[in-house]
Amino acid sequence: MKKNEQNKLIRSYAEALFDAAEKSGKAETVFSEAESFYAALTEKPEIAGYLSSPVWNDSSKKEALEKIAEERGFSAVMRSLLAVMAENGRVGLLIKVLSEFKQVYYLKKHISQVSVKTAVELTESQKNNLAAAMEKYTGNKVVVKYQIMPELLGGLLVECGSELIDDSVKGKLDRLELLMKGTI
């Protein structure tokens, strides 16, 4: 299957999962299930390898997914996705579908993902103020992921979508160095 066709298929499964979750009134539950299942699959590559391996037949993969769904107490919506993917021989795409579902969910729920890198840990008050400022800036609710990077020396680096705001001391020093060398 060509990459473009595969991406369309992944998107179709992700959008179908979102639509089914919305119709059932369980969008948040399904989102939580998808996130935790994605984390489990990426933390244990042997499970993902088994699911994507052509050596194992689809019925054994379906049984394994049914067992996982039972153990994790998945909703009917998530169980349905797993069953359909197994029946269609698409279990190997599951990790990508779960990842794409997160993107679809955020897009349709008007949620922006923001990455904030700082030299030191921010206080809760600073985090709340920053989240509020980013919500105002984006016009969406935001999910903020924080990361400490001492090499920034101070300030912060904010990524939202394709935008990058570099207000770090390191960034300012780098720009000053370029300016002094005459390359700007």
XYZ file of N, CA and C in Angstrom:
552
model
N 0.842 -1.174 0.000
C 0.000 0.000 0.000
C 0.891 1.243 0.000
N 0.549 2.204 -0.843
C 1.310 3.445 -0.922
C 1.120 4.256 0.359
N 2.129 5.059 0.671
C 2.124 5.871 1.888
C 0.900 6.787 1.942
N 0.574 7.430 0.818
C -0.562 8.340 0.774
C -1.874 7.603 1.045
N -2.015 6.418 0.458
C -3.218 5.608 0.685
C -3.295 5.171 2.144
N -2.144 4.795 2.692
C -2.105 4.369 4.087
C -2.500 5.521 5.016
N -1.991 6.720 4.739
C -2.333 7.880 5.559
C -3.826 8.187 5.498
N -4.428 8.046 4.315
C -5.874 8.262 4.179
C -6.648 7.231 4.990
N -6.192 5.999 4.952
C -6.842 4.925 5.697
C -6.740 5.173 7.208
N -5.563 5.570 7.656
C -5.346 5.878 9.073
C -6.271 7.009 9.499
N -6.337 8.055 8.680
C -7.207 9.197 8.990
C -8.673 8.766 9.025
N -9.080 7.898 8.104
C -10.468 7.416 8.069
C -10.825 6.674 9.349
N -9.945 5.792 9.790
C -10.198 5.069 11.040
C -10.267 6.040 12.219
N -9.352 6.998 12.272
C -9.318 7.957 13.377
C -10.585 8.810 13.405
N -11.021 9.274 12.238
C -12.239 10.088 12.180
C -13.478 9.259 12.508
N -13.505 8.007 12.062
C -14.631 7.126 12.385
C -14.689 6.881 13.893
N -13.536 6.705 14.515
C -13.493 6.518 15.963
C -14.014 7.763 16.671
N -13.592 8.933 16.211
C -14.070 10.174 16.825
C -15.581 10.309 16.661
N -16.079 10.084 15.450
C -17.517 10.214 15.195
C -18.328 9.254 16.062
N -17.874 8.014 16.164
C -18.577 7.022 16.991
C -18.534 7.419 18.466
N -17.395 7.935 18.906
C -17.257 8.366 20.300
C -18.181 9.543 20.598
N -18.254 10.487 19.672
C -19.142 11.643 19.848
C -20.604 11.208 19.893
N -20.997 10.347 18.955
C -22.390 9.890 18.892
C -22.796 9.147 20.159
N -21.856 8.434 20.758
C -22.169 7.675 21.971
C -22.063 8.534 23.233
N -21.566 9.773 23.075
C -21.388 10.646 24.231
C -20.191 10.256 25.089
N -19.274 9.510 24.517
C -18.119 8.998 25.270
C -16.792 9.498 24.709
N -16.782 10.663 24.093
C -15.562 11.150 23.441
C -14.388 11.251 24.410
N -14.631 11.791 25.606
C -13.541 11.948 26.568
C -13.040 10.588 27.053
N -13.971 9.659 27.263
C -13.591 8.313 27.696
C -12.742 7.627 26.634
N -13.194 7.694 25.391
C -12.464 7.056 24.291
C -11.099 7.721 24.114
N -11.045 9.040 24.266
C -9.766 9.746 24.173
C -8.799 9.220 25.234
N -9.278 9.092 26.450
C -8.449 8.592 27.543
C -7.986 7.159 27.274
N -8.895 6.324 26.767
C -8.538 4.948 26.428
C -7.486 4.912 25.321
N -7.675 5.739 24.312
C -6.737 5.777 23.186
C -5.353 6.228 23.651
N -5.320 7.243 24.506
C -4.027 7.728 25.008
C -3.310 6.667 25.834
N -4.040 6.020 26.733
C -3.387 5.024 27.587
C -2.961 3.796 26.776
N -3.775 3.402 25.799
C -3.427 2.251 24.966
C -2.227 2.586 24.081
N -2.199 3.796 23.532
C -1.063 4.242 22.723
C 0.219 4.195 23.561
N 0.138 4.716 24.790
C 1.311 4.718 25.675
C 1.773 3.290 25.956
N 0.828 2.392 26.212
C 1.181 0.997 26.488
C 1.852 0.346 25.282
N 1.329 0.622 24.092
C 1.899 0.026 22.879
C 3.285 0.574 22.564
N 3.501 1.852 22.822
C 4.816 2.433 22.533
C 5.836 2.070 23.607
N 5.369 1.822 24.840
C 6.285 1.430 25.912
C 6.685 -0.037 25.802
N 5.843 -0.834 25.164
C 6.132 -2.266 25.003
C 6.142 -2.606 23.520
N 7.264 -2.345 22.852
C 7.329 -2.557 21.407
C 7.081 -4.002 20.977
N 7.255 -4.951 21.895
C 7.001 -6.346 21.524
C 5.518 -6.577 21.225
N 4.638 -5.852 21.922
C 3.195 -5.975 21.644
C 2.892 -5.377 20.276
N 3.428 -4.183 20.038
C 3.214 -3.531 18.744
C 3.804 -4.377 17.623
N 4.957 -4.978 17.877
C 5.582 -5.848 16.875
C 4.723 -7.052 16.557
N 4.134 -7.652 17.576
C 3.239 -8.795 17.382
C 2.033 -8.380 16.539
N 1.441 -7.240 16.884
C 0.236 -6.797 16.173
C 0.506 -6.456 14.711
N 1.709 -5.996 14.410
C 2.011 -5.619 13.024
C 2.699 -6.738 12.237
N 3.022 -7.834 12.902
C 3.726 -8.933 12.238
C 2.808 -9.743 11.325
N 3.258 -9.998 10.093
C 2.463 -10.828 9.182
C 2.535 -12.319 9.535
N 3.423 -12.681 10.459
C 3.580 -14.078 10.860
C 2.332 -14.582 11.594
N 1.730 -13.716 12.398
C 0.556 -14.091 13.180
C -0.707 -13.783 12.398
N -1.673 -14.689 12.464
C -2.904 -14.480 11.695
C -3.823 -13.473 12.391
N -4.755 -12.944 11.608
C -5.642 -11.896 12.106
C -6.541 -12.370 13.248
N -6.927 -13.643 13.226
C -7.814 -14.119 14.293
C -7.085 -14.170 15.637
N -5.798 -14.525 15.635
C -5.054 -14.526 16.903
C -4.832 -13.093 17.392
N -4.639 -12.170 16.461
C -4.489 -10.763 16.841
C -5.806 -10.235 17.404
N -6.921 -10.644 16.783
C -8.236 -10.210 17.262
C -8.471 -10.731 18.678
N -8.117 -11.986 18.929
C -8.257 -12.560 20.272
C -7.407 -11.790 21.282
N -6.183 -11.468 20.893
C -5.291 -10.721 21.784
C -5.872 -9.348 22.094
N -6.408 -8.678 21.071
C -7.003 -7.356 21.277
C -8.249 -7.443 22.151
N -9.054 -8.485 21.955
C -10.247 -8.667 22.790
C -9.851 -8.857 24.254
N -8.787 -9.607 24.479
C -8.305 -9.837 25.845
C -7.804 -8.528 26.459
N -7.045 -7.772 25.688
C -6.538 -6.477 26.169
C -7.704 -5.549 26.486
N -8.688 -5.496 25.589
C -9.856 -4.629 25.791
C -10.618 -5.024 27.050
N -10.735 -6.313 27.281
C -11.420 -6.813 28.479
C -10.651 -6.422 29.738
N -9.341 -6.660 29.733
C -8.502 -6.351 30.897
C -8.495 -4.859 31.215
N -8.511 -4.036 30.174
C -8.455 -2.590 30.374
C -9.836 -1.965 30.555
N -10.876 -2.754 30.367
C -12.234 -2.237 30.536
C -12.614 -1.205 29.488
N -12.180 -1.429 28.249
C -12.462 -0.479 27.171
C -13.961 -0.351 26.908
N -14.336 0.820 26.449
C -15.718 1.104 26.061
C -16.080 0.305 24.812
N -17.372 0.237 24.551
C -17.860 -0.464 23.359
C -17.313 0.182 22.088
N -17.145 1.489 22.108
C -16.635 2.205 20.929
C -15.209 1.761 20.614
N -14.364 1.701 21.623
C -12.974 1.290 21.407
C -12.914 -0.183 21.006
N -13.729 -0.998 21.630
C -13.762 -2.424 21.279
C -14.181 -2.605 19.820
N -15.122 -1.791 19.391
C -15.594 -1.866 18.008
C -14.471 -1.521 17.034
N -13.716 -0.472 17.338
C -12.580 -0.106 16.481
C -11.606 -1.273 16.373
N -11.251 -1.849 17.504
C -10.287 -2.949 17.512
C -10.805 -4.138 16.712
N -12.089 -4.445 16.857
C -12.682 -5.573 16.125
C -12.671 -5.322 14.622
N -13.066 -4.124 14.211
C -13.109 -3.790 12.779
C -11.706 -3.818 12.180
N -10.745 -3.261 12.895
C -9.374 -3.259 12.377
C -8.836 -4.683 12.262
N -9.160 -5.530 13.236
C -8.708 -6.926 13.180
C -9.377 -7.662 12.024
N -10.682 -7.463 11.857
C -11.415 -8.129 10.772
C -10.911 -7.706 9.397
N -10.473 -6.452 9.299
C -9.990 -5.930 8.020
C -8.485 -6.121 7.826
N -7.840 -6.777 8.771
C -6.401 -7.011 8.655
C -5.578 -5.741 8.762
N -6.053 -4.794 9.553
C -5.378 -3.489 9.672
C -4.786 -3.238 11.059
N -4.650 -4.279 11.859
C -4.152 -4.118 13.224
C -2.751 -3.511 13.242
N -1.971 -3.745 12.217
C -0.626 -3.181 12.133
C -0.610 -1.661 12.101
N -1.756 -1.060 11.789
C -1.860 0.402 11.742
C -2.374 1.000 13.052
N -2.621 0.154 14.042
C -3.284 0.607 15.265
C -2.575 1.766 15.953
N -1.269 1.679 16.123
C -0.538 2.763 16.804
C -0.728 4.078 16.056
N -0.631 4.032 14.735
C -0.790 5.249 13.934
C -2.220 5.771 14.006
N -3.192 4.874 14.056
C -4.598 5.292 14.166
C -4.837 5.971 15.515
N -4.293 5.407 16.584
C -4.460 6.010 17.909
C -3.801 7.384 17.973
N -2.634 7.514 17.365
C -1.945 8.804 17.321
C -2.743 9.819 16.509
N -3.253 9.390 15.371
C -4.045 10.277 14.512
C -5.357 10.657 15.190
N -5.931 9.727 15.948
C -7.168 10.021 16.678
C -6.956 11.195 17.631
N -5.821 11.230 18.295
C -5.512 12.339 19.201
C -5.531 13.661 18.440
N -4.936 13.678 17.248
C -4.913 14.897 16.437
C -6.326 15.293 16.003
N -7.116 14.313 15.574
C -8.501 14.568 15.155
C -9.305 15.101 16.339
N -9.143 14.475 17.484
C -9.858 14.887 18.695
C -9.538 16.344 19.025
N -8.246 16.677 19.064
C -7.850 18.047 19.383
C -8.383 19.036 18.347
N -8.320 18.681 17.092
C -8.802 19.565 16.033
C -10.299 19.823 16.178
N -11.067 18.763 16.339
C -12.527 18.903 16.388
C -13.025 19.474 17.711
N -12.238 19.352 18.757
C -12.603 19.911 20.061
C -11.973 21.292 20.280
N -11.286 21.795 19.254
C -10.644 23.117 19.311
C -9.660 23.212 20.481
N -8.743 22.268 20.493
C -7.699 22.224 21.516
C -6.350 22.324 20.812
N -5.518 23.239 21.288
C -4.172 23.397 20.723
C -3.154 22.754 21.655
N -2.177 22.085 21.059
C -1.079 21.515 21.833
C 0.050 22.535 21.893
N 0.533 22.777 23.092
C 1.599 23.752 23.297
C 2.742 23.069 24.042
N 3.943 23.283 23.560
C 5.138 22.765 24.219
C 5.899 23.954 24.795
N 6.185 23.896 26.093
C 6.908 24.980 26.755
C 8.184 24.405 27.359
N 9.303 24.984 26.957
C 10.601 24.569 27.491
C 11.165 25.733 28.288
N 11.581 25.438 29.517
C 12.130 26.465 30.395
C 13.427 25.966 31.016
N 14.227 26.914 31.503
C 15.489 26.550 32.148
C 15.242 25.987 33.549
N 14.192 26.459 34.191
C 13.848 26.011 35.548
C 12.366 25.660 35.604
N 11.988 24.937 36.630
C 10.590 24.560 36.843
C 9.754 25.819 37.086
N 8.620 25.914 36.410
C 7.707 27.030 36.628
C 6.813 26.739 37.830
N 6.387 27.796 38.506
C 5.434 27.627 39.603
C 4.056 27.353 39.004
N 3.146 26.861 39.814
C 1.778 26.610 39.334
C 1.139 27.897 38.832
N 1.395 28.992 39.525
C 0.850 30.287 39.115
C 1.378 30.685 37.736
N 2.671 30.501 37.515
C 3.262 30.816 36.215
C 2.686 29.922 35.122
N 2.509 28.635 35.434
C 1.924 27.706 34.463
C 0.496 28.116 34.113
N -0.272 28.480 35.133
C -1.659 28.904 34.888
C -1.713 30.174 34.049
N -0.848 31.135 34.360
C -0.807 32.387 33.594
C -0.392 32.135 32.147
N 0.588 31.269 31.964
C 1.060 30.943 30.618
C -0.032 30.229 29.823
N -0.715 29.286 30.448
C -1.805 28.567 29.773
C -2.919 29.539 29.386
N -3.254 30.454 30.279
C -4.297 31.445 29.983
C -3.872 32.342 28.824
N -2.609 32.749 28.818
C -2.106 33.591 27.724
C -2.135 32.836 26.398
N -1.788 31.558 26.415
C -1.796 30.759 25.182
C -3.223 30.504 24.701
N -4.169 30.350 25.629
C -5.569 30.193 25.228
C -6.066 31.466 24.546
N -5.672 32.594 25.093
C -6.063 33.874 24.486
C -5.399 34.032 23.114
N -4.136 33.659 23.022
C -3.373 33.782 21.780
C -3.938 32.883 20.677
N -4.259 31.631 21.035
C -4.726 30.670 20.031
C -6.228 30.730 19.796
N -6.964 31.220 20.784
C -8.423 31.203 20.683
C -8.998 29.819 20.952
N -8.171 28.906 21.416
C -8.576 27.529 21.726
C -8.223 27.192 23.163
N -8.799 26.089 23.641
C -8.303 25.510 24.882
C -6.908 24.979 24.553
N -6.059 24.881 25.561
C -4.708 24.381 25.301
C -4.357 23.228 26.231
N -3.531 22.345 25.709
C -2.902 21.286 26.494
C -1.421 21.611 26.448
N -0.853 21.893 27.610
C 0.536 22.336 27.667
C 1.423 21.219 28.210
N 2.499 20.965 27.483
C 3.510 19.990 27.910
C 4.754 20.790 28.291
N 5.209 20.607 29.519
C 6.366 21.349 30.013
C 7.606 20.470 30.006
N 8.734 21.105 29.688
C 10.009 20.394 29.695
C 11.071 21.340 30.236
N 11.910 20.837 31.116
C 12.992 21.655 31.672
C 14.254 21.420 30.852
N 14.836 22.524 30.367
C 16.074 22.482 29.580
C 17.033 23.530 30.147
N 17.889 23.141 31.090
C 18.806 24.097 31.721
C 19.663 24.872 30.724
N 19.939 24.269 29.559
C 20.784 24.940 28.564
C 20.155 26.215 28.003
N 18.868 26.453 28.265
C 18.232 27.700 27.811
C 18.703 28.895 28.636
N 19.273 28.628 29.815
C 19.847 29.629 30.723
C 18.797 30.480 31.431
N 17.663 30.687 30.845
C 16.578 31.485 31.419
C 15.544 31.736 30.344
N 14.407 32.293 30.731
C 13.351 32.560 29.759
C 12.640 31.284 29.358
N 12.030 31.312 28.180
C 11.303 30.130 27.728
C 11.232 30.039 26.219
N 10.909 28.834 25.783
C 10.755 28.509 24.369
C 9.369 27.882 24.247
N 8.500 28.490 23.430
C 7.122 28.020 23.300
C 6.869 27.600 21.859
N 6.347 26.376 21.689
C 5.965 25.877 20.369
C 4.471 25.606 20.375
N 3.794 26.152 19.381
C 2.359 25.923 19.221
C 2.101 25.762 17.729
N 1.786 24.531 17.335
C 1.621 24.272 15.907
C 2.946 24.498 15.203
N 2.927 25.325 14.176
C 4.156 25.601 13.429
C 4.851 26.871 13.922
N 4.321 27.473 14.978
C 4.904 28.712 15.500
C 5.867 28.424 16.641
N 6.952 29.184 16.668
C 7.961 29.060 17.708
C 8.229 30.446 18.275
N 8.101 30.566 19.579
C 8.409 31.823 20.268
C 9.619 31.542 21.147
N 10.750 32.133 20.784
C 11.986 31.909 21.530
C 12.293 33.145 22.358
N 11.953 33.079 23.637
C 12.249 34.165 24.561
C 13.240 33.668 25.616
N 14.130 32.776 25.168
C 15.131 32.230 26.088
C 16.388 33.089 26.062
N 17.136 33.036 27.136
C 18.405 33.766 27.201
C 19.353 33.217 26.135
N 19.396 31.902 25.982
C 20.262 31.296 24.969
C 19.890 31.793 23.575
N 18.604 31.847 23.269
C 18.151 32.324 21.964
C 18.559 33.769 21.724
N 18.426 34.587 22.753
C 18.810 35.999 22.631
C 20.317 36.138 22.423
N 21.089 35.334 23.154
C 22.546 35.373 22.984
C 22.954 34.890 21.593
N 22.299 33.848 21.119
C 22.591 33.344 19.765
C 22.290 34.406 18.712
N 21.158 35.102 18.863
C 20.802 36.153 17.896
C 21.772 37.330 17.987
N 22.195 37.667 19.191
C 23.165 38.745 19.378
C 24.496 38.379 18.726
N 24.910 37.129 18.882
C 26.157 36.666 18.266
C 26.077 36.789 16.740
N 24.956 36.367 16.162
C 24.783 36.479 14.709
C 24.800 37.940 14.262
N 24.175 38.797 15.051
C 24.137 40.223 14.734
C 25.545 40.819 14.766
N 26.318 40.425 15.765
C 27.674 40.959 15.895
C 28.590 40.453 14.786
N 28.331 39.253 14.295
C 29.120 38.706 13.193
C 28.680 39.299 11.858
N 27.574 40.013 11.881
C 27.084 40.646 10.657
C 26.344 39.711 9.730
N 25.870 38.590 10.250
C 25.151 37.646 9.384
C 23.652 37.899 9.374
N 23.186 38.850 10.150
C 21.752 39.200 10.114
C 21.596 40.522 9.405
